[in-house]
Amino acid sequence: MSIKMPGSRSRHNYHPENEGLVNKQINMEFHAYYVYRSMASFFSRDDVALPGFAKYFKEEAEGEKTHADKFIEYQSQRGGRVVYKTIDKPQRDDWDSPLHAMECALELEKQVYQSLLDMHASAELHNDHHLADFLEDYFLRHQVETLDLVARYITKIKRVGDGLGIYMFDKELQC
């Protein structure tokens, strides 16, 4: 015998499109977590041995997991239902070089940012001021700062070159 559960009592002015976009964002944040963990694992290998890059990407992974958790909590608070989807694995396990990994990270962060902007536009379209404020307070500013930081890291990596330069930059990331 199955018991039919009543709908959420806390749900108010939460458009189904926005609920779906929050679920999509949860999945995207978990995917970003996987990608960054993959990068951290690559740079931790004994044949790569760049512990600063490993540390940086591990911290980024934890940040993405925290973001997913924040969206899960938000979905519940708004009376929405969290729908877990299959998380795509990273497109690769071998990241070639620190420059290549950072360029991939920048592209990933741009995708995450665009998804957040699309969700914000939907929130405004459906007069969901709470969702718009939530995104502005917790995610949009942080995302712009992350894009800027990764872009600066790419510039530094190109400037220092391979060999001793990348070794010194890796040391900087260890701090």
mmCIF file of C-alpha atoms in Angstrom:
data_model
loop_
_atom_site.group_PDB
_atom_site.id
_atom_site.type_symbol
_atom_site.label_atom_id
_atom_site.label_comp_id
_atom_site.label_asym_id
_atom_site.label_seq_id
_atom_site.Cartn_x
_atom_site.Cartn_y
_atom_site.Cartn_z
ATOM 1 C CA MET A 1 0.000 0.000 0.000
ATOM 2 C CA SER A 2 1.430 3.370 -0.948
ATOM 3 C CA ILE A 3 0.743 6.544 0.923
ATOM 4 C CA LYS A 4 0.122 9.670 -1.113
ATOM 5 C CA MET A 5 2.072 12.560 0.340
ATOM 6 C CA PRO A 6 0.475 15.998 0.284
ATOM 7 C CA GLY A 7 2.181 18.777 -1.649
ATOM 8 C CA SER A 8 4.527 21.129 0.106
ATOM 9 C CA ARG A 9 2.885 23.577 2.469
ATOM 10 C CA SER A 10 5.767 26.048 2.187
ATOM 11 C CA ARG A 11 5.600 26.402 -1.601
ATOM 12 C CA HIS A 12 4.606 29.908 -2.669
ATOM 13 C CA ASN A 13 5.326 31.797 -5.895
ATOM 14 C CA TYR A 14 7.787 29.108 -6.988
ATOM 15 C CA HIS A 15 7.292 28.536 -10.692
ATOM 16 C CA PRO A 16 7.896 24.973 -11.958
ATOM 17 C CA GLU A 17 10.390 26.328 -14.519
ATOM 18 C CA ASN A 18 12.485 27.803 -11.710
ATOM 19 C CA GLU A 19 12.254 24.574 -9.733
ATOM 20 C CA GLY A 20 13.546 22.702 -12.785
ATOM 21 C CA LEU A 21 16.386 25.176 -13.281
ATOM 22 C CA VAL A 22 17.449 24.767 -9.650
ATOM 23 C CA ASN A 23 17.572 20.993 -10.173
ATOM 24 C CA LYS A 24 19.598 21.516 -13.349
ATOM 25 C CA GLN A 25 22.009 23.735 -11.411
ATOM 26 C CA ILE A 26 22.404 21.109 -8.685
ATOM 27 C CA ASN A 27 23.469 18.625 -11.352
ATOM 28 C CA MET A 28 25.825 21.158 -12.942
ATOM 29 C CA GLU A 29 27.488 21.907 -9.602
ATOM 30 C CA PHE A 30 28.028 18.191 -8.972
ATOM 31 C CA HIS A 31 29.473 17.813 -12.485
ATOM 32 C CA ALA A 32 31.876 20.688 -11.789
ATOM 33 C CA TYR A 33 32.814 18.923 -8.543
ATOM 34 C CA TYR A 34 33.687 15.779 -10.528
ATOM 35 C CA VAL A 35 35.753 17.750 -13.043
ATOM 36 C CA TYR A 36 37.732 19.558 -10.364
ATOM 37 C CA ARG A 37 38.311 16.330 -8.406
ATOM 38 C CA SER A 38 39.572 14.759 -11.623
ATOM 39 C CA MET A 39 41.983 17.655 -12.088
ATOM 40 C CA ALA A 40 43.131 17.433 -8.465
ATOM 41 C CA SER A 41 43.760 13.706 -8.863
ATOM 42 C CA PHE A 42 45.746 14.275 -12.048
ATOM 43 C CA PHE A 43 48.046 16.871 -10.487
ATOM 44 C CA SER A 44 48.487 14.653 -7.403
ATOM 45 C CA ARG A 45 49.897 11.770 -9.446
ATOM 46 C CA ASP A 46 53.564 10.965 -8.845
ATOM 47 C CA ASP A 47 54.354 11.390 -12.544
ATOM 48 C CA VAL A 48 52.847 14.910 -12.550
ATOM 49 C CA ALA A 49 53.679 16.032 -8.987
ATOM 50 C CA LEU A 50 52.241 19.544 -8.894
ATOM 51 C CA PRO A 51 50.778 19.694 -5.373
ATOM 52 C CA GLY A 52 49.830 23.370 -5.604
ATOM 53 C CA PHE A 53 47.591 22.742 -8.602
ATOM 54 C CA ALA A 54 46.202 19.632 -6.877
ATOM 55 C CA LYS A 55 45.382 21.717 -3.794
ATOM 56 C CA TYR A 56 43.779 24.499 -5.850
ATOM 57 C CA PHE A 57 41.540 22.129 -7.821
ATOM 58 C CA LYS A 58 40.598 20.144 -4.702
ATOM 59 C CA GLU A 59 39.503 23.391 -3.024
ATOM 60 C CA GLU A 60 37.499 24.328 -6.124
ATOM 61 C CA ALA A 61 35.843 20.898 -6.048
ATOM 62 C CA GLU A 62 34.813 21.372 -2.431
ATOM 63 C CA GLY A 63 33.410 24.792 -3.330
ATOM 64 C CA GLU A 64 31.271 23.265 -6.076
ATOM 65 C CA LYS A 65 29.968 20.621 -3.672
ATOM 66 C CA THR A 66 29.091 23.376 -1.197
ATOM 67 C CA HIS A 67 27.205 25.176 -3.983
ATOM 68 C CA ALA A 68 25.239 22.015 -4.807
ATOM 69 C CA ASP A 69 24.372 21.573 -1.132
ATOM 70 C CA LYS A 70 23.221 25.211 -0.945
ATOM 71 C CA PHE A 71 20.892 24.702 -3.927
ATOM 72 C CA ILE A 72 19.548 21.453 -2.421
ATOM 73 C CA GLU A 73 18.777 23.277 0.820
ATOM 74 C CA TYR A 74 17.170 26.147 -1.123
ATOM 75 C CA GLN A 75 14.997 23.769 -3.160
ATOM 76 C CA SER A 76 13.662 22.209 0.021
ATOM 77 C CA GLN A 77 13.129 25.585 1.689
ATOM 78 C CA ARG A 78 11.018 26.780 -1.252
ATOM 79 C CA GLY A 79 8.859 23.666 -1.236
ATOM 80 C CA GLY A 80 10.420 22.237 -4.375
ATOM 81 C CA ARG A 81 11.469 18.673 -4.975
ATOM 82 C CA VAL A 82 15.092 17.796 -5.548
ATOM 83 C CA VAL A 83 15.386 15.541 -8.585
ATOM 84 C CA TYR A 84 18.779 13.856 -8.822
ATOM 85 C CA LYS A 85 20.037 13.171 -12.322
ATOM 86 C CA THR A 86 22.973 11.256 -13.707
ATOM 87 C CA ILE A 87 26.156 13.258 -13.264
ATOM 88 C CA ASP A 88 28.257 13.367 -16.412
ATOM 89 C CA LYS A 89 31.812 12.237 -15.883
ATOM 90 C CA PRO A 90 34.626 14.579 -16.903
ATOM 91 C CA GLN A 91 35.428 14.424 -20.609
ATOM 92 C CA ARG A 92 38.977 13.414 -19.746
ATOM 93 C CA ASP A 93 41.142 12.123 -16.926
ATOM 94 C CA ASP A 94 44.456 13.348 -18.332
ATOM 95 C CA TRP A 95 44.671 17.132 -18.278
ATOM 96 C CA ASP A 96 47.901 17.471 -20.320
ATOM 97 C CA SER A 97 49.261 20.553 -18.545
ATOM 98 C CA PRO A 98 48.389 23.191 -15.955
ATOM 99 C CA LEU A 99 47.549 25.612 -18.771
ATOM 100 C CA HIS A 100 45.157 23.166 -20.406
ATOM 101 C CA ALA A 101 43.472 22.397 -17.076
ATOM 102 C CA MET A 102 43.013 26.100 -16.286
ATOM 103 C CA GLU A 103 41.601 26.774 -19.757
ATOM 104 C CA CYS A 104 39.112 23.928 -19.248
ATOM 105 C CA ALA A 105 38.291 25.306 -15.788
ATOM 106 C CA LEU A 106 37.618 28.743 -17.281
ATOM 107 C CA GLU A 107 35.257 27.251 -19.862
ATOM 108 C CA LEU A 108 33.469 25.263 -17.141
ATOM 109 C CA GLU A 109 33.078 28.364 -14.963
ATOM 110 C CA LYS A 110 31.644 30.284 -17.933
ATOM 111 C CA GLN A 111 29.061 27.525 -18.433
ATOM 112 C CA VAL A 112 28.133 27.619 -14.750
ATOM 113 C CA TYR A 113 27.861 31.422 -14.876
ATOM 114 C CA GLN A 114 25.613 31.314 -17.950
ATOM 115 C CA SER A 115 23.372 28.774 -16.239
ATOM 116 C CA LEU A 116 23.100 31.067 -13.209
ATOM 117 C CA LEU A 117 22.275 34.036 -15.453
ATOM 118 C CA ASP A 118 19.576 32.002 -17.227
ATOM 119 C CA MET A 119 18.079 31.041 -13.863
ATOM 120 C CA HIS A 120 18.180 34.673 -12.728
ATOM 121 C CA ALA A 121 16.385 35.755 -15.919
ATOM 122 C CA SER A 122 13.714 33.110 -15.322
ATOM 123 C CA ALA A 123 13.317 34.272 -11.720
ATOM 124 C CA GLU A 124 12.763 37.829 -12.918
ATOM 125 C CA LEU A 125 10.377 36.675 -15.656
ATOM 126 C CA HIS A 126 8.249 34.860 -13.068
ATOM 127 C CA ASN A 127 8.518 37.637 -10.445
ATOM 128 C CA ASP A 128 10.392 35.360 -8.062
ATOM 129 C CA HIS A 129 12.329 38.007 -6.166
ATOM 130 C CA HIS A 130 13.488 35.527 -3.548
ATOM 131 C CA LEU A 131 15.261 33.330 -6.103
ATOM 132 C CA ALA A 132 16.764 36.375 -7.823
ATOM 133 C CA ASP A 133 18.083 37.686 -4.492
ATOM 134 C CA PHE A 134 19.394 34.237 -3.528
ATOM 135 C CA LEU A 135 21.378 34.026 -6.767
ATOM 136 C CA GLU A 136 22.710 37.565 -6.405
ATOM 137 C CA ASP A 137 23.662 37.147 -2.750
ATOM 138 C CA TYR A 138 25.341 33.752 -2.944
ATOM 139 C CA PHE A 139 26.408 32.996 -6.499
ATOM 140 C CA LEU A 140 26.635 35.696 -9.166
ATOM 141 C CA ARG A 141 29.295 37.886 -7.556
ATOM 142 C CA HIS A 142 31.315 34.837 -6.532
ATOM 143 C CA GLN A 143 31.131 33.489 -10.080
ATOM 144 C CA VAL A 144 32.471 36.729 -11.572
ATOM 145 C CA GLU A 145 35.334 36.691 -9.044
ATOM 146 C CA THR A 146 36.140 33.075 -9.942
ATOM 147 C CA LEU A 147 36.156 33.845 -13.667
ATOM 148 C CA ASP A 148 38.547 36.729 -13.050
ATOM 149 C CA LEU A 149 40.872 34.626 -10.874
ATOM 150 C CA VAL A 150 41.069 31.729 -13.342
ATOM 151 C CA ALA A 151 41.684 34.141 -16.237
ATOM 152 C CA ARG A 152 44.530 35.733 -14.255
ATOM 153 C CA TYR A 153 45.998 32.305 -13.499
ATOM 154 C CA ILE A 154 45.975 31.517 -17.229
ATOM 155 C CA THR A 155 47.845 34.759 -17.922
ATOM 156 C CA LYS A 156 50.422 33.943 -15.228
ATOM 157 C CA ILE A 157 50.913 30.400 -16.513
ATOM 158 C CA LYS A 158 51.511 31.696 -20.033
ATOM 159 C CA ARG A 159 53.926 34.283 -18.680
ATOM 160 C CA VAL A 160 56.036 31.883 -16.589
ATOM 161 C CA GLY A 161 56.179 29.085 -19.162
ATOM 162 C CA ASP A 162 57.021 25.451 -18.487
ATOM 163 C CA GLY A 163 59.805 24.134 -16.314
ATOM 164 C CA LEU A 164 61.006 26.269 -13.435
ATOM 165 C CA GLY A 165 58.293 28.882 -14.027
ATOM 166 C CA ILE A 166 55.432 26.423 -13.571
ATOM 167 C CA TYR A 167 57.240 24.926 -10.573
ATOM 168 C CA MET A 168 57.372 28.380 -8.933
ATOM 169 C CA PHE A 169 53.714 29.078 -9.742
ATOM 170 C CA ASP A 170 52.803 25.690 -8.250
ATOM 171 C CA LYS A 171 54.649 26.716 -5.073
ATOM 172 C CA GLU A 172 52.560 29.916 -4.980
ATOM 173 C CA LEU A 173 49.365 27.839 -5.149
ATOM 174 C CA GLN A 174 50.515 25.721 -2.198
ATOM 175 C CA CYS A 175 50.325 28.704 0.173
#
